[in-house]
Each structure stands twice: as C-alpha cells, then as structure tokens.
C-alpha cells in the first residue's frame, strides 16, 4: 500500500503562484513515477504533469506547459507542482497519483494509488 498526502492548495488571484506537494509513504520502493491530475466541476479528470523517480523524464499537458513545473525530492518521496501564471481555468481539485513504474504516462487508469485531492481556486 502507498499513502499519498497532498498539500499547498488554496485561493490565489489570476497571475499568481502556488506550489503543491505530495508526500508518498508506505511501499514506495525506489522505481516509480508520480503524476498530477485535476478535476474541475462538471468535467472529467485530466492529466496535468508527471515525473519519473529515476530517469530524467517529465511530461506536461499542453494547457500547463511553460507555466507549471513538476519536480521531485527522492529522499523525501515527495513530488512538487509549482504553478505560475495561474488562470481561472486552472481552478480544480488537484490529485496526486503514484505508479509502480519509471515510465511516465498520462492515463489515469495506469496509476495505482491516489491522494485525496487539494482544492486550487484562481479568482479575483
């Protein structure tokens, strides 16, 4: 079992920044990948970004590329999502996900564990 705990969500004005954190604990081992997804009201969950724990591999959704940065701290089994230049359309519940593979993927069905989600609201 793997437990994921997200933090860092909140209310921010358009153009502002937030940093989300996701700490993994339990049977994480050393080779895995983690991703961020988001779900806005009335919409399906969508991929945001993902990173491998071992190889230098990251991937971003086109809607966030250049504004969001995913990074990791392997010693802490923690993944971060730095979100800059936030827009109202970034408003959603953001979920962290864990996968027992170093291959970065964008499909939610390919992830093994999920966090409880953290709300991000971008509004003036």
PDB file of C-alpha atoms in Angstrom:
ATOM      1  CA  UNK A   1       0.000   0.000   0.000  1.00  0.00           C
ATOM      2  CA  UNK A   2       1.067   3.554  -0.714  1.00  0.00           C
ATOM      3  CA  UNK A   3      -0.342   6.600   1.001  1.00  0.00           C
ATOM      4  CA  UNK A   4      -0.287   9.979  -0.688  1.00  0.00           C
ATOM      5  CA  UNK A   5      -0.832  13.248   1.142  1.00  0.00           C
ATOM      6  CA  UNK A   6      -1.232  16.450  -0.841  1.00  0.00           C
ATOM      7  CA  UNK A   7      -0.882  19.964   0.473  1.00  0.00           C
ATOM      8  CA  UNK A   8      -0.478  23.513  -0.780  1.00  0.00           C
ATOM      9  CA  UNK A   9      -3.811  24.275  -2.382  1.00  0.00           C
ATOM     10  CA  UNK A  10      -5.737  27.449  -1.779  1.00  0.00           C
ATOM     11  CA  UNK A  11      -7.175  30.622  -3.242  1.00  0.00           C
ATOM     12  CA  UNK A  12      -4.975  32.756  -5.491  1.00  0.00           C
ATOM     13  CA  UNK A  13      -5.564  35.666  -7.832  1.00  0.00           C
ATOM     14  CA  UNK A  14      -5.090  35.301 -11.583  1.00  0.00           C
ATOM     15  CA  UNK A  15      -1.413  35.578 -12.436  1.00  0.00           C
ATOM     16  CA  UNK A  16      -0.402  34.292  -9.028  1.00  0.00           C
ATOM     17  CA  UNK A  17       1.508  31.192  -7.994  1.00  0.00           C
ATOM     18  CA  UNK A  18       1.024  28.162  -5.794  1.00  0.00           C
ATOM     19  CA  UNK A  19       3.174  25.134  -5.016  1.00  0.00           C
ATOM     20  CA  UNK A  20       1.535  21.796  -4.383  1.00  0.00           C
ATOM     21  CA  UNK A  21       3.300  18.999  -2.540  1.00  0.00           C
ATOM     22  CA  UNK A  22       2.592  15.286  -2.492  1.00  0.00           C
ATOM     23  CA  UNK A  23       4.339  13.063   0.038  1.00  0.00           C
ATOM     24  CA  UNK A  24       4.311   9.319  -0.562  1.00  0.00           C
ATOM     25  CA  UNK A  25       4.723   6.753   2.206  1.00  0.00           C
ATOM     26  CA  UNK A  26       4.412   3.016   2.540  1.00  0.00           C
ATOM     27  CA  UNK A  27       5.619   0.513  -0.063  1.00  0.00           C
ATOM     28  CA  UNK A  28       7.045   3.085  -2.448  1.00  0.00           C
ATOM     29  CA  UNK A  29      10.329   1.266  -3.343  1.00  0.00           C
ATOM     30  CA  UNK A  30      12.788   3.274  -5.456  1.00  0.00           C
ATOM     31  CA  UNK A  31      11.489   2.965  -9.010  1.00  0.00           C
ATOM     32  CA  UNK A  32       8.202   4.715  -9.595  1.00  0.00           C
ATOM     33  CA  UNK A  33       6.594   7.677 -11.269  1.00  0.00           C
ATOM     34  CA  UNK A  34       4.154  10.217  -9.912  1.00  0.00           C
ATOM     35  CA  UNK A  35       1.706  12.476 -11.573  1.00  0.00           C
ATOM     36  CA  UNK A  36      -0.714  15.298 -11.006  1.00  0.00           C
ATOM     37  CA  UNK A  37      -4.246  15.311 -12.346  1.00  0.00           C
ATOM     38  CA  UNK A  38      -7.054  17.790 -11.856  1.00  0.00           C
ATOM     39  CA  UNK A  39     -10.810  17.777 -11.995  1.00  0.00           C
ATOM     40  CA  UNK A  40     -12.967  20.847 -12.374  1.00  0.00           C
ATOM     41  CA  UNK A  41     -16.690  20.842 -11.513  1.00  0.00           C
ATOM     42  CA  UNK A  42     -18.686  19.098 -14.201  1.00  0.00           C
ATOM     43  CA  UNK A  43     -15.583  17.964 -16.078  1.00  0.00           C
ATOM     44  CA  UNK A  44     -13.616  14.761 -16.317  1.00  0.00           C
ATOM     45  CA  UNK A  45     -10.333  14.286 -14.509  1.00  0.00           C
ATOM     46  CA  UNK A  46      -7.452  15.399 -16.727  1.00  0.00           C
ATOM     47  CA  UNK A  47      -3.718  14.883 -16.743  1.00  0.00           C
ATOM     48  CA  UNK A  48      -1.529  17.802 -15.694  1.00  0.00           C
ATOM     49  CA  UNK A  49       2.077  16.618 -15.286  1.00  0.00           C
ATOM     50  CA  UNK A  50       4.159  13.567 -14.373  1.00  0.00           C
ATOM     51  CA  UNK A  51       7.712  12.713 -13.393  1.00  0.00           C
ATOM     52  CA  UNK A  52       9.817   9.584 -13.017  1.00  0.00           C
ATOM     53  CA  UNK A  53      11.708   8.862  -9.794  1.00  0.00           C
ATOM     54  CA  UNK A  54      14.802   7.629 -11.615  1.00  0.00           C
ATOM     55  CA  UNK A  55      15.184   8.770 -15.187  1.00  0.00           C
ATOM     56  CA  UNK A  56      15.082  12.420 -16.193  1.00  0.00           C
ATOM     57  CA  UNK A  57      11.632  12.214 -17.639  1.00  0.00           C
ATOM     58  CA  UNK A  58       8.796  14.668 -17.242  1.00  0.00           C
ATOM     59  CA  UNK A  59       5.669  15.318 -19.240  1.00  0.00           C
ATOM     60  CA  UNK A  60       3.154  18.143 -19.221  1.00  0.00           C
ATOM     61  CA  UNK A  61      -0.295  18.761 -20.579  1.00  0.00           C
ATOM     62  CA  UNK A  62      -0.217  21.394 -23.295  1.00  0.00           C
ATOM     63  CA  UNK A  63      -2.517  23.617 -21.243  1.00  0.00           C
ATOM     64  CA  UNK A  64       0.079  23.998 -18.458  1.00  0.00           C
ATOM     65  CA  UNK A  65       3.380  23.660 -20.310  1.00  0.00           C
ATOM     66  CA  UNK A  66       5.597  26.662 -19.649  1.00  0.00           C
ATOM     67  CA  UNK A  67       3.590  27.676 -16.577  1.00  0.00           C
ATOM     68  CA  UNK A  68       3.776  24.587 -14.329  1.00  0.00           C
ATOM     69  CA  UNK A  69       6.885  22.712 -13.247  1.00  0.00           C
ATOM     70  CA  UNK A  70       6.935  19.268 -11.675  1.00  0.00           C
ATOM     71  CA  UNK A  71       9.901  18.233  -9.559  1.00  0.00           C
ATOM     72  CA  UNK A  72      10.832  15.594  -7.015  1.00  0.00           C
ATOM     73  CA  UNK A  73      12.805  15.032  -3.860  1.00  0.00           C
ATOM     74  CA  UNK A  74      13.575  11.329  -3.805  1.00  0.00           C
ATOM     75  CA  UNK A  75      14.973  11.445  -0.277  1.00  0.00           C
ATOM     76  CA  UNK A  76      11.581  12.629   0.925  1.00  0.00           C
ATOM     77  CA  UNK A  77       9.492  10.628  -1.586  1.00  0.00           C
ATOM     78  CA  UNK A  78       7.839  13.926  -2.387  1.00  0.00           C
ATOM     79  CA  UNK A  79       6.735  15.453  -5.648  1.00  0.00           C
ATOM     80  CA  UNK A  80       6.017  19.137  -6.144  1.00  0.00           C
ATOM     81  CA  UNK A  81       3.971  21.060  -8.669  1.00  0.00           C
ATOM     82  CA  UNK A  82       4.990  24.686  -8.997  1.00  0.00           C
ATOM     83  CA  UNK A  83       2.161  26.563 -10.654  1.00  0.00           C
ATOM     84  CA  UNK A  84       2.857  30.041 -12.030  1.00  0.00           C
ATOM     85  CA  UNK A  85       0.787  32.477 -14.082  1.00  0.00           C
ATOM     86  CA  UNK A  86      -2.371  30.829 -12.814  1.00  0.00           C
ATOM     87  CA  UNK A  87      -5.589  31.337 -14.730  1.00  0.00           C
ATOM     88  CA  UNK A  88      -9.223  30.963 -13.643  1.00  0.00           C
ATOM     89  CA  UNK A  89      -9.440  27.863 -15.841  1.00  0.00           C
ATOM     90  CA  UNK A  90      -6.814  26.209 -13.622  1.00  0.00           C
ATOM     91  CA  UNK A  91      -9.422  26.074 -10.857  1.00  0.00           C
ATOM     92  CA  UNK A  92      -9.937  22.437  -9.901  1.00  0.00           C
ATOM     93  CA  UNK A  93      -9.276  19.789  -7.325  1.00  0.00           C
ATOM     94  CA  UNK A  94      -5.717  18.604  -7.902  1.00  0.00           C
ATOM     95  CA  UNK A  95      -4.881  14.959  -7.275  1.00  0.00           C
ATOM     96  CA  UNK A  96      -1.535  13.299  -6.836  1.00  0.00           C
ATOM     97  CA  UNK A  97      -1.071   9.792  -8.242  1.00  0.00           C
ATOM     98  CA  UNK A  98       1.559   7.066  -7.868  1.00  0.00           C
ATOM     99  CA  UNK A  99       2.588   4.341 -10.289  1.00  0.00           C
ATOM    100  CA  UNK A 100       4.943   1.350  -9.857  1.00  0.00           C
ATOM    101  CA  UNK A 101       6.887   2.123 -12.999  1.00  0.00           C
ATOM    102  CA  UNK A 102       9.537   4.612 -14.024  1.00  0.00           C
ATOM    103  CA  UNK A 103       7.750   5.162 -17.324  1.00  0.00           C
ATOM    104  CA  UNK A 104       5.818   8.412 -17.328  1.00  0.00           C
ATOM    105  CA  UNK A 105       2.255   8.068 -18.574  1.00  0.00           C
ATOM    106  CA  UNK A 106      -0.735  10.383 -18.859  1.00  0.00           C
ATOM    107  CA  UNK A 107      -3.658   7.983 -18.441  1.00  0.00           C
ATOM    108  CA  UNK A 108      -5.283   7.944 -15.006  1.00  0.00           C
ATOM    109  CA  UNK A 109      -6.130   4.236 -15.248  1.00  0.00           C
ATOM    110  CA  UNK A 110      -2.405   3.432 -15.299  1.00  0.00           C
ATOM    111  CA  UNK A 111      -1.799   4.838 -11.818  1.00  0.00           C
ATOM    112  CA  UNK A 112      -2.004   2.592  -8.795  1.00  0.00           C
ATOM    113  CA  UNK A 113      -2.672   4.966  -5.895  1.00  0.00           C
ATOM    114  CA  UNK A 114      -4.293   8.362  -5.468  1.00  0.00           C
ATOM    115  CA  UNK A 115      -4.287  11.132  -2.917  1.00  0.00           C
ATOM    116  CA  UNK A 116      -7.391  12.747  -1.506  1.00  0.00           C
ATOM    117  CA  UNK A 117      -7.046  15.914  -3.569  1.00  0.00           C
ATOM    118  CA  UNK A 118      -6.422  19.561  -2.774  1.00  0.00           C
ATOM    119  CA  UNK A 119      -8.547  22.468  -3.971  1.00  0.00           C
ATOM    120  CA  UNK A 120      -6.981  25.190  -6.109  1.00  0.00           C
ATOM    121  CA  UNK A 121      -9.144  28.225  -6.804  1.00  0.00           C
ATOM    122  CA  UNK A 122      -7.970  31.014  -9.093  1.00  0.00           C
ATOM    123  CA  UNK A 123     -10.209  34.025  -8.748  1.00  0.00           C
ATOM    124  CA  UNK A 124     -10.072  37.749  -8.233  1.00  0.00           C
TER     125      UNK A 124
END
